[in-house]
Amino acid sequence: MNITGQHILSSSQFDLPLLDHLYRLADTLVPVARGQMTTAVLRGAVLGSIFFEPSTRTRLSFDTAFMRLGGSVSHTTGVEFSSIVKGESLEDTARVVGGYTDVLVVRHFEEEAIYSFASSTNIPVINGGNGAGEHPTQALLDLYTVRSEFKRLNKHVDGCRVAMVGDLRYGRTIHSLVRLLSLYRNLTFVMLSPKGLEIPRDFIDAARERGHELIETNDLNQGLAGCDLIYATRIQIERMSESEKAANKGVNFRIEKSILASVCRDDAIIMHPLPRDSRPGANDLSNDIDGDPRLAIFRQADAGIPVRMALFCMVLGVEDQVKDSLQPATWWRPEYIGPNDASFYRMR
Ligand code: CP
């Protein structure tokens, strides 16, 4: 249960009691995440934020989570703006930045880089996405969202039917989330991907070993029918070889309004780690489903702040101070953040 001082590199480090503990703390921190309360449990602490791949959500939500806890952030983004272009090793970089900060969040395009960081400093290193490997904190906020949406719908994770859709081969969020969902019982996973982008075999084998049913298909209509959770992902063209890009040209893997209307359950939830590719012809969640109350993508992105705050509190050993530290915030905030939020929350 105690993860103070630990590196967070994989979702396989979590079990259900630890997740329950993390999510209880995240619930306590929701008013801080929403700007209704303040805390300063990390006053004086510094986060080192090292992003060697593009990011909007992960980088900004980690930064915001740390600052809402009273800490401050020191960054570098893009290899071209770091001294790695001068030939510095990842190990030297990690040791140096570890001397400046109290915890590191690292995103790198190579799967192994996160382990070089973790072995080179004794301050906690958190994996913000390692190539096509894992994205453990995305999976933590994804599962938090699933639990909260299912609670609203009076459903349970045990026994649910989940469609994982899109680029399951390179989709690191899928890899981390399958591991967390597999902690529950008797799920049916429908793995829906274009040919060549199937989930690596070891994830299928591990989930089956835990007693879950696994179905692999590339038929969207058939695969989405009857699912409680649809977790869509972007096709990661940037990770593909030229032959993979050519093979995926002309493939139609777009989830749009007509499919939702014809095959999806009325009480399904639709998630996506984002970014979704909204360019014409992209194989991703279509913008024509925006406003559908089943679409939980922005509630999901919002959950990134309380979940990452809770993780920082646990990793830095201040979780016991949170409750007594809360103070009301005094600045103005809108009641709802997005244009579709008011109708969703009033409908509940
Ligand atoms: N979900 C996610 O990792 O988004 P970013 O790439 O914007 O960080």
mmCIF file of C-alpha atoms and ligand atoms in Angstrom:
data_model
loop_
_atom_site.group_PDB
_atom_site.id
_atom_site.type_symbol
_atom_site.label_atom_id
_atom_site.label_comp_id
_atom_site.label_asym_id
_atom_site.label_seq_id
_atom_site.Cartn_x
_atom_site.Cartn_y
_atom_site.Cartn_z
ATOM 1 C CA MET A 1 0.000 0.000 0.000
ATOM 2 C CA ASN A 2 2.906 2.375 0.716
ATOM 3 C CA ILE A 3 4.417 3.664 -2.532
ATOM 4 C CA THR A 4 6.342 6.575 -1.023
ATOM 5 C CA GLY A 5 9.623 7.047 -2.868
ATOM 6 C CA GLN A 6 8.814 4.465 -5.552
ATOM 7 C CA HIS A 7 9.181 4.834 -9.307
ATOM 8 C CA ILE A 8 5.858 4.435 -11.181
ATOM 9 C CA LEU A 9 6.795 2.736 -14.455
ATOM 10 C CA SER A 10 4.007 0.248 -15.211
ATOM 11 C CA SER A 11 0.346 -0.330 -14.403
ATOM 12 C CA SER A 12 1.395 -3.832 -13.308
ATOM 13 C CA GLN A 13 2.615 -2.213 -10.036
ATOM 14 C CA PHE A 14 -1.026 -1.693 -8.956
ATOM 15 C CA ASP A 15 -3.496 -4.064 -7.324
ATOM 16 C CA LEU A 16 -7.134 -3.423 -6.377
ATOM 17 C CA PRO A 17 -6.527 -2.347 -2.732
ATOM 18 C CA LEU A 18 -3.877 0.147 -3.898
ATOM 19 C CA LEU A 19 -6.226 1.468 -6.597
ATOM 20 C CA ASP A 20 -9.056 1.863 -4.049
ATOM 21 C CA HIS A 21 -6.712 3.826 -1.802
ATOM 22 C CA LEU A 22 -5.517 6.063 -4.665
ATOM 23 C CA TYR A 23 -9.081 6.728 -5.860
ATOM 24 C CA ARG A 24 -10.349 7.618 -2.361
ATOM 25 C CA LEU A 25 -7.594 10.222 -2.154
ATOM 26 C CA ALA A 26 -8.417 11.423 -5.697
ATOM 27 C CA ASP A 27 -12.082 11.856 -4.641
ATOM 28 C CA THR A 28 -10.922 14.052 -1.727
ATOM 29 C CA LEU A 29 -8.846 16.128 -4.146
ATOM 30 C CA VAL A 30 -11.582 16.700 -6.777
ATOM 31 C CA PRO A 31 -12.589 20.117 -5.295
ATOM 32 C CA VAL A 32 -8.910 21.179 -5.481
ATOM 33 C CA ALA A 33 -8.690 19.951 -9.075
ATOM 34 C CA ARG A 34 -11.820 21.993 -9.897
ATOM 35 C CA GLY A 35 -10.441 25.167 -8.319
ATOM 36 C CA GLN A 36 -13.015 25.190 -5.479
ATOM 37 C CA MET A 37 -10.522 24.395 -2.681
ATOM 38 C CA THR A 38 -6.776 24.867 -2.246
ATOM 39 C CA THR A 39 -4.004 22.935 -0.533
ATOM 40 C CA ALA A 40 -0.289 23.522 -0.095
ATOM 41 C CA VAL A 41 0.888 20.051 0.966
ATOM 42 C CA LEU A 42 3.680 20.208 -1.636
ATOM 43 C CA ARG A 43 4.726 23.828 -0.982
ATOM 44 C CA GLY A 44 8.445 24.085 -1.775
ATOM 45 C CA ALA A 45 8.582 20.842 -3.790
ATOM 46 C CA VAL A 46 9.688 20.886 -7.442
ATOM 47 C CA LEU A 47 8.536 18.588 -10.244
ATOM 48 C CA GLY A 48 10.959 17.914 -13.103
ATOM 49 C CA SER A 49 8.868 17.547 -16.268
ATOM 50 C CA ILE A 50 10.834 15.979 -19.134
ATOM 51 C CA PHE A 51 8.862 15.419 -22.333
ATOM 52 C CA PHE A 52 10.797 14.155 -25.348
ATOM 53 C CA GLU A 53 7.604 13.465 -27.339
ATOM 54 C CA PRO A 54 4.631 15.775 -28.063
ATOM 55 C CA SER A 55 1.975 16.052 -25.354
ATOM 56 C CA THR A 56 -0.862 18.328 -24.297
ATOM 57 C CA ARG A 57 -2.849 16.422 -21.648
ATOM 58 C CA THR A 58 -0.166 14.451 -19.840
ATOM 59 C CA ARG A 59 2.333 17.278 -19.550
ATOM 60 C CA LEU A 60 -0.152 19.993 -18.604
ATOM 61 C CA SER A 61 -2.170 17.816 -16.245
ATOM 62 C CA PHE A 62 0.915 16.602 -14.375
ATOM 63 C CA ASP A 63 2.137 20.203 -14.115
ATOM 64 C CA THR A 64 -1.268 21.480 -13.025
ATOM 65 C CA ALA A 65 -1.717 18.664 -10.497
ATOM 66 C CA PHE A 66 1.643 19.473 -8.922
ATOM 67 C CA MET A 67 0.992 23.224 -8.836
ATOM 68 C CA ARG A 68 -2.506 22.756 -7.362
ATOM 69 C CA LEU A 69 -0.775 20.871 -4.527
ATOM 70 C CA GLY A 70 1.359 23.971 -3.889
ATOM 71 C CA GLY A 71 4.510 22.810 -5.723
ATOM 72 C CA SER A 72 6.295 24.265 -8.724
ATOM 73 C CA VAL A 73 7.510 22.798 -12.006
ATOM 74 C CA SER A 74 10.758 22.842 -13.971
ATOM 75 C CA HIS A 75 10.560 21.625 -17.599
ATOM 76 C CA THR A 76 12.301 20.595 -20.703
ATOM 77 C CA THR A 77 10.319 19.645 -23.811
ATOM 78 C CA GLY A 78 11.719 18.158 -27.006
ATOM 79 C CA VAL A 79 15.122 16.487 -27.345
ATOM 80 C CA GLU A 80 16.264 19.388 -29.531
ATOM 81 C CA PHE A 81 16.031 21.772 -26.564
ATOM 82 C CA SER A 82 17.935 19.520 -24.136
ATOM 83 C CA SER A 83 21.660 18.757 -23.889
ATOM 84 C CA ILE A 84 20.989 15.266 -25.258
ATOM 85 C CA VAL A 85 21.614 16.811 -28.692
ATOM 86 C CA LYS A 86 25.162 17.509 -27.461
ATOM 87 C CA GLY A 87 25.650 13.793 -26.790
ATOM 88 C CA GLU A 88 24.646 13.667 -23.108
ATOM 89 C CA SER A 89 23.362 10.250 -22.002
ATOM 90 C CA LEU A 90 19.898 9.739 -20.510
ATOM 91 C CA GLU A 91 21.620 8.465 -17.366
ATOM 92 C CA ASP A 92 23.621 11.694 -16.898
ATOM 93 C CA THR A 93 20.519 13.780 -17.639
ATOM 94 C CA ALA A 94 18.496 11.855 -15.058
ATOM 95 C CA ARG A 95 21.191 12.137 -12.370
ATOM 96 C CA VAL A 96 21.552 15.887 -12.945
ATOM 97 C CA VAL A 97 17.828 16.697 -13.020
ATOM 98 C CA GLY A 98 17.321 14.406 -10.025
ATOM 99 C CA GLY A 99 19.618 16.783 -8.105
ATOM 100 C CA TYR A 100 17.414 19.774 -9.001
ATOM 101 C CA THR A 101 13.942 18.376 -8.339
ATOM 102 C CA ASP A 102 11.912 16.087 -6.035
ATOM 103 C CA VAL A 103 10.096 13.878 -8.573
ATOM 104 C CA LEU A 104 10.415 13.404 -12.334
ATOM 105 C CA VAL A 105 7.763 12.780 -14.988
ATOM 106 C CA VAL A 106 9.332 11.485 -18.197
ATOM 107 C CA ARG A 107 7.915 10.846 -21.670
ATOM 108 C CA HIS A 108 10.261 9.338 -24.250
ATOM 109 C CA PHE A 109 9.762 7.787 -27.696
ATOM 110 C CA GLU A 110 11.986 4.774 -26.841
ATOM 111 C CA GLU A 111 10.463 2.116 -24.575
ATOM 112 C CA GLU A 112 13.718 1.470 -22.692
ATOM 113 C CA ALA A 113 14.502 5.135 -21.889
ATOM 114 C CA ILE A 114 12.263 5.235 -18.808
ATOM 115 C CA TYR A 115 14.336 2.455 -17.231
ATOM 116 C CA SER A 116 17.555 4.409 -17.893
ATOM 117 C CA PHE A 117 16.032 7.346 -16.021
ATOM 118 C CA ALA A 118 14.759 5.197 -13.147
ATOM 119 C CA SER A 119 18.117 3.466 -12.641
ATOM 120 C CA SER A 120 20.038 6.758 -12.556
ATOM 121 C CA THR A 121 18.315 8.669 -9.765
ATOM 122 C CA ASN A 122 16.851 7.889 -6.352
ATOM 123 C CA ILE A 123 14.064 10.457 -6.698
ATOM 124 C CA PRO A 124 10.777 8.921 -7.932
ATOM 125 C CA VAL A 125 10.432 8.683 -11.720
ATOM 126 C CA ILE A 126 6.898 8.513 -13.191
ATOM 127 C CA ASN A 127 6.364 7.103 -16.668
ATOM 128 C CA GLY A 128 4.476 9.668 -18.769
ATOM 129 C CA GLY A 129 4.479 7.339 -21.807
ATOM 130 C CA ASN A 130 7.384 5.219 -23.070
ATOM 131 C CA GLY A 131 7.147 4.739 -26.825
ATOM 132 C CA ALA A 132 4.633 2.021 -27.690
ATOM 133 C CA GLY A 133 5.136 0.468 -24.243
ATOM 134 C CA GLU A 134 2.945 1.820 -21.430
ATOM 135 C CA HIS A 135 1.167 4.912 -20.145
ATOM 136 C CA PRO A 136 0.361 3.855 -16.582
ATOM 137 C CA THR A 137 -1.055 7.130 -15.265
ATOM 138 C CA GLN A 138 -3.410 7.364 -18.268
ATOM 139 C CA ALA A 139 -4.702 3.927 -17.298
ATOM 140 C CA LEU A 140 -5.127 5.094 -13.681
ATOM 141 C CA LEU A 141 -7.322 8.001 -14.758
ATOM 142 C CA ASP A 142 -9.128 5.813 -17.323
ATOM 143 C CA LEU A 143 -10.115 3.266 -14.689
ATOM 144 C CA TYR A 144 -11.137 6.068 -12.298
ATOM 145 C CA THR A 145 -13.443 7.343 -15.075
ATOM 146 C CA VAL A 146 -14.849 3.863 -15.805
ATOM 147 C CA ARG A 147 -15.640 3.345 -12.120
ATOM 148 C CA SER A 148 -17.303 6.723 -11.795
ATOM 149 C CA GLU A 149 -19.362 6.358 -15.018
ATOM 150 C CA PHE A 150 -20.389 2.784 -14.105
ATOM 151 C CA LYS A 151 -21.410 3.925 -10.611
ATOM 152 C CA ARG A 152 -23.714 6.523 -12.202
ATOM 153 C CA LEU A 153 -25.168 3.788 -14.455
ATOM 154 C CA ASN A 154 -25.411 1.252 -11.607
ATOM 155 C CA LYS A 155 -22.986 -1.112 -13.372
ATOM 156 C CA HIS A 156 -19.909 -3.012 -12.194
ATOM 157 C CA VAL A 157 -16.502 -3.544 -13.766
ATOM 158 C CA ASP A 158 -16.708 -7.245 -12.864
ATOM 159 C CA GLY A 159 -18.492 -9.027 -15.715
ATOM 160 C CA CYS A 160 -18.560 -6.087 -18.143
ATOM 161 C CA ARG A 161 -17.965 -6.232 -21.902
ATOM 162 C CA VAL A 162 -15.226 -3.907 -23.147
ATOM 163 C CA ALA A 163 -14.338 -3.008 -26.733
ATOM 164 C CA MET A 164 -10.749 -1.833 -27.197
ATOM 165 C CA VAL A 165 -10.709 -0.137 -30.582
ATOM 166 C CA GLY A 166 -8.069 1.154 -32.994
ATOM 167 C CA ASP A 167 -4.311 0.841 -32.852
ATOM 168 C CA LEU A 168 -3.893 -1.861 -30.238
ATOM 169 C CA ARG A 169 -0.353 -2.651 -31.317
ATOM 170 C CA TYR A 170 1.239 0.763 -30.729
ATOM 171 C CA GLY A 171 -1.418 2.108 -28.330
ATOM 172 C CA ARG A 172 0.400 2.276 -24.991
ATOM 173 C CA THR A 173 -2.740 3.431 -23.149
ATOM 174 C CA ILE A 174 -4.431 0.178 -24.189
ATOM 175 C CA HIS A 175 -1.517 -1.894 -22.888
ATOM 176 C CA SER A 176 -1.667 -0.243 -19.467
ATOM 177 C CA LEU A 177 -5.469 -0.271 -19.223
ATOM 178 C CA VAL A 178 -5.870 -3.961 -20.168
ATOM 179 C CA ARG A 179 -3.580 -4.787 -17.249
ATOM 180 C CA LEU A 180 -5.666 -2.747 -14.778
ATOM 181 C CA LEU A 181 -9.039 -4.009 -16.037
ATOM 182 C CA SER A 182 -7.701 -7.570 -15.842
ATOM 183 C CA LEU A 183 -7.509 -7.176 -12.044
ATOM 184 C CA TYR A 184 -11.326 -7.494 -12.047
ATOM 185 C CA ARG A 185 -13.326 -10.688 -12.732
ATOM 186 C CA ASN A 186 -14.995 -12.237 -15.769
ATOM 187 C CA LEU A 187 -14.619 -9.464 -18.315
ATOM 188 C CA THR A 188 -15.118 -9.930 -22.039
ATOM 189 C CA PHE A 189 -12.546 -7.983 -24.038
ATOM 190 C CA VAL A 190 -13.400 -7.372 -27.699
ATOM 191 C CA MET A 191 -10.120 -6.402 -29.370
ATOM 192 C CA LEU A 192 -11.095 -4.429 -32.477
ATOM 193 C CA SER A 193 -8.220 -3.345 -34.683
ATOM 194 C CA PRO A 194 -7.336 -3.034 -38.348
ATOM 195 C CA LYS A 195 -5.247 -5.947 -39.643
ATOM 196 C CA GLY A 196 -1.606 -5.618 -38.559
ATOM 197 C CA LEU A 197 -2.425 -3.423 -35.535
ATOM 198 C CA GLU A 198 -3.541 -6.227 -33.197
ATOM 199 C CA ILE A 199 -2.628 -6.151 -29.504
ATOM 200 C CA PRO A 200 0.651 -8.022 -28.752
ATOM 201 C CA ARG A 201 0.047 -11.687 -27.909
ATOM 202 C CA ASP A 202 1.366 -11.502 -24.324
ATOM 203 C CA PHE A 203 -1.497 -9.145 -23.300
ATOM 204 C CA ILE A 204 -4.054 -11.605 -24.712
ATOM 205 C CA ASP A 205 -2.407 -14.546 -22.952
ATOM 206 C CA ALA A 206 -2.120 -12.712 -19.617
ATOM 207 C CA ALA A 207 -5.805 -11.656 -19.661
ATOM 208 C CA ARG A 208 -6.934 -15.188 -20.573
ATOM 209 C CA GLU A 209 -4.819 -16.614 -17.762
ATOM 210 C CA ARG A 210 -6.780 -14.402 -15.355
ATOM 211 C CA GLY A 211 -10.045 -15.930 -16.600
ATOM 212 C CA HIS A 212 -11.243 -13.234 -19.023
ATOM 213 C CA GLU A 213 -12.782 -13.893 -22.432
ATOM 214 C CA LEU A 214 -10.878 -12.402 -25.372
ATOM 215 C CA ILE A 215 -12.410 -11.881 -28.818
ATOM 216 C CA GLU A 216 -10.323 -10.492 -31.690
ATOM 217 C CA THR A 217 -12.089 -8.986 -34.723
ATOM 218 C CA ASN A 218 -11.821 -6.192 -37.284
ATOM 219 C CA ASP A 219 -15.586 -5.900 -37.827
ATOM 220 C CA LEU A 220 -16.621 -2.650 -36.102
ATOM 221 C CA ASN A 221 -20.389 -3.232 -36.218
ATOM 222 C CA GLN A 222 -20.146 -6.711 -34.793
ATOM 223 C CA GLY A 223 -17.475 -5.844 -32.223
ATOM 224 C CA LEU A 224 -19.167 -2.777 -30.724
ATOM 225 C CA ALA A 225 -22.592 -4.420 -30.270
ATOM 226 C CA GLY A 226 -23.514 -5.042 -26.644
ATOM 227 C CA CYS A 227 -20.408 -3.410 -25.128
ATOM 228 C CA ASP A 228 -20.635 -1.537 -21.824
ATOM 229 C CA LEU A 229 -17.391 0.322 -22.466
ATOM 230 C CA ILE A 230 -15.985 1.406 -25.824
ATOM 231 C CA TYR A 231 -12.388 2.565 -25.506
ATOM 232 C CA ALA A 232 -11.278 4.063 -28.819
ATOM 233 C CA THR A 233 -7.726 5.041 -29.745
ATOM 234 C CA ARG A 234 -5.982 6.932 -32.499
ATOM 235 C CA ILE A 235 -4.077 5.078 -35.228
ATOM 236 C CA GLN A 236 -0.470 5.989 -34.398
ATOM 237 C CA ILE A 237 0.850 6.661 -37.895
ATOM 238 C CA GLU A 238 4.007 8.208 -36.460
ATOM 239 C CA ARG A 239 5.107 4.824 -35.051
ATOM 240 C CA MET A 240 4.471 2.834 -38.263
ATOM 241 C CA SER A 241 6.899 1.606 -40.885
ATOM 242 C CA GLU A 242 6.269 2.705 -44.502
ATOM 243 C CA SER A 243 4.791 -0.734 -45.330
ATOM 244 C CA GLU A 244 2.406 -0.524 -42.326
ATOM 245 C CA LYS A 245 1.309 2.949 -43.445
ATOM 246 C CA ALA A 246 0.629 1.627 -46.949
ATOM 247 C CA ALA A 247 -1.336 -1.349 -45.555
ATOM 248 C CA ASN A 248 -3.544 0.986 -43.510
ATOM 249 C CA LYS A 249 -4.344 3.347 -46.357
ATOM 250 C CA GLY A 250 -8.065 3.217 -47.182
ATOM 251 C CA VAL A 251 -8.995 1.220 -44.054
ATOM 252 C CA ASN A 252 -12.245 2.531 -42.522
ATOM 253 C CA PHE A 253 -12.147 2.373 -38.748
ATOM 254 C CA ARG A 254 -14.150 5.471 -37.855
ATOM 255 C CA ILE A 255 -16.670 5.420 -34.989
ATOM 256 C CA GLU A 256 -19.433 7.813 -35.977
ATOM 257 C CA LYS A 257 -23.004 8.704 -35.092
ATOM 258 C CA SER A 258 -24.580 6.147 -37.460
ATOM 259 C CA ILE A 259 -22.689 3.229 -35.828
ATOM 260 C CA LEU A 260 -23.575 4.446 -32.335
ATOM 261 C CA ALA A 261 -27.238 4.689 -33.339
ATOM 262 C CA SER A 262 -27.361 1.253 -34.977
ATOM 263 C CA VAL A 263 -25.292 -1.062 -32.752
ATOM 264 C CA CYS A 264 -24.244 0.555 -29.455
ATOM 265 C CA ARG A 265 -26.042 0.165 -26.137
ATOM 266 C CA ASP A 266 -27.924 3.195 -24.818
ATOM 267 C CA ASP A 267 -26.026 2.827 -21.539
ATOM 268 C CA ALA A 268 -22.567 2.324 -23.098
ATOM 269 C CA ILE A 269 -19.771 4.736 -22.250
ATOM 270 C CA ILE A 270 -17.364 5.887 -24.912
ATOM 271 C CA MET A 271 -13.854 6.814 -23.901
ATOM 272 C CA HIS A 272 -10.644 7.831 -25.676
ATOM 273 C CA PRO A 273 -7.326 8.861 -24.132
ATOM 274 C CA LEU A 274 -7.136 11.740 -26.656
ATOM 275 C CA PRO A 275 -5.857 13.343 -28.767
ATOM 276 C CA ARG A 276 -8.372 12.140 -31.368
ATOM 277 C CA ASP A 277 -7.550 12.783 -34.980
ATOM 278 C CA SER A 278 -10.290 15.131 -36.205
ATOM 279 C CA ARG A 279 -8.880 15.637 -39.712
ATOM 280 C CA PRO A 280 -11.146 14.635 -42.618
ATOM 281 C CA GLY A 281 -10.920 10.901 -43.360
ATOM 282 C CA ALA A 282 -9.118 10.033 -40.100
ATOM 283 C CA ASN A 283 -9.868 6.630 -38.552
ATOM 284 C CA ASP A 284 -10.893 7.858 -35.142
ATOM 285 C CA LEU A 285 -13.869 8.940 -33.036
ATOM 286 C CA SER A 286 -15.879 11.265 -35.243
ATOM 287 C CA ASN A 287 -16.763 14.766 -34.030
ATOM 288 C CA ASP A 288 -20.380 14.096 -35.090
ATOM 289 C CA ILE A 289 -20.908 12.263 -31.775
ATOM 290 C CA ASP A 290 -20.023 15.307 -29.636
ATOM 291 C CA GLY A 291 -22.898 16.116 -27.314
ATOM 292 C CA ASP A 292 -23.905 12.436 -26.995
ATOM 293 C CA PRO A 293 -24.075 11.857 -23.201
ATOM 294 C CA ARG A 294 -22.369 8.460 -23.677
ATOM 295 C CA LEU A 295 -19.211 10.271 -24.759
ATOM 296 C CA ALA A 296 -17.093 10.571 -21.602
ATOM 297 C CA ILE A 297 -13.864 11.851 -23.189
ATOM 298 C CA PHE A 298 -13.766 15.243 -21.510
ATOM 299 C CA ARG A 299 -14.889 13.914 -18.112
ATOM 300 C CA GLN A 300 -12.052 11.404 -18.592
ATOM 301 C CA ALA A 301 -9.479 14.126 -19.390
ATOM 302 C CA ASP A 302 -10.673 16.159 -16.364
ATOM 303 C CA ALA A 303 -10.016 13.119 -14.131
ATOM 304 C CA GLY A 304 -6.308 13.396 -14.971
ATOM 305 C CA ILE A 305 -5.848 16.156 -12.409
ATOM 306 C CA PRO A 306 -7.245 14.566 -9.191
ATOM 307 C CA VAL A 307 -5.756 11.158 -10.034
ATOM 308 C CA ARG A 308 -2.289 12.596 -10.712
ATOM 309 C CA MET A 309 -2.552 14.773 -7.580
ATOM 310 C CA ALA A 310 -3.344 11.672 -5.526
ATOM 311 C CA LEU A 311 -0.402 9.825 -7.058
ATOM 312 C CA PHE A 312 2.001 12.683 -6.247
ATOM 313 C CA CYS A 313 0.718 12.796 -2.644
ATOM 314 C CA MET A 314 1.314 9.064 -2.240
ATOM 315 C CA VAL A 315 4.695 8.977 -3.979
ATOM 316 C CA LEU A 316 5.926 11.969 -1.948
ATOM 317 C CA GLY A 317 4.429 10.745 1.347
ATOM 318 C CA VAL A 318 2.047 13.636 2.152
ATOM 319 C CA GLU A 319 -1.288 11.867 1.735
ATOM 320 C CA ASP A 320 -2.065 11.996 5.476
ATOM 321 C CA GLN A 321 -1.801 15.806 5.432
ATOM 322 C CA VAL A 322 -4.315 16.381 2.620
ATOM 323 C CA LYS A 323 -7.661 16.433 4.487
ATOM 324 C CA ASP A 324 -6.578 18.961 7.164
ATOM 325 C CA SER A 325 -4.878 21.202 4.586
ATOM 326 C CA LEU A 326 -7.944 22.049 2.479
ATOM 327 C CA GLN A 327 -9.001 25.721 2.316
ATOM 328 C CA PRO A 328 -11.744 27.355 0.216
ATOM 329 C CA ALA A 329 -10.592 28.980 -3.040
ATOM 330 C CA THR A 330 -11.629 32.580 -3.583
ATOM 331 C CA TRP A 331 -11.322 33.189 -7.345
ATOM 332 C CA TRP A 332 -14.112 33.010 -9.961
ATOM 333 C CA ARG A 333 -14.705 29.778 -11.918
ATOM 334 C CA PRO A 334 -17.569 28.888 -14.304
ATOM 335 C CA GLU A 335 -20.030 26.287 -12.991
ATOM 336 C CA TYR A 336 -19.379 24.047 -16.042
ATOM 337 C CA ILE A 337 -16.203 23.958 -18.129
ATOM 338 C CA GLY A 338 -17.409 22.812 -21.570
ATOM 339 C CA PRO A 339 -20.441 23.742 -23.699
ATOM 340 C CA ASN A 340 -21.981 20.245 -23.376
ATOM 341 C CA ASP A 341 -21.239 19.789 -19.667
ATOM 342 C CA ALA A 342 -24.280 21.593 -18.264
ATOM 343 C CA SER A 343 -26.800 19.424 -20.128
ATOM 344 C CA PHE A 344 -24.994 16.210 -19.057
ATOM 345 C CA TYR A 345 -24.791 17.089 -15.373
ATOM 346 C CA ARG A 346 -28.384 18.415 -15.265
ATOM 347 C CA MET A 347 -29.624 15.198 -16.930
ATOM 348 C CA ARG A 348 -28.130 13.002 -14.170
HETATM 349 N N1 CP B 1 -3.577 11.032 -23.457
HETATM 350 C C1 CP B 1 -2.375 11.559 -23.735
HETATM 351 O O1 CP B 1 -1.324 10.966 -23.451
HETATM 352 O O2 CP B 1 -2.407 12.788 -24.351
HETATM 353 P P1 CP B 1 -1.157 13.679 -24.694
HETATM 354 O O3 CP B 1 -0.358 12.958 -25.738
HETATM 355 O O4 CP B 1 -1.714 14.991 -25.180
HETATM 356 O O5 CP B 1 -0.340 13.835 -23.443
#
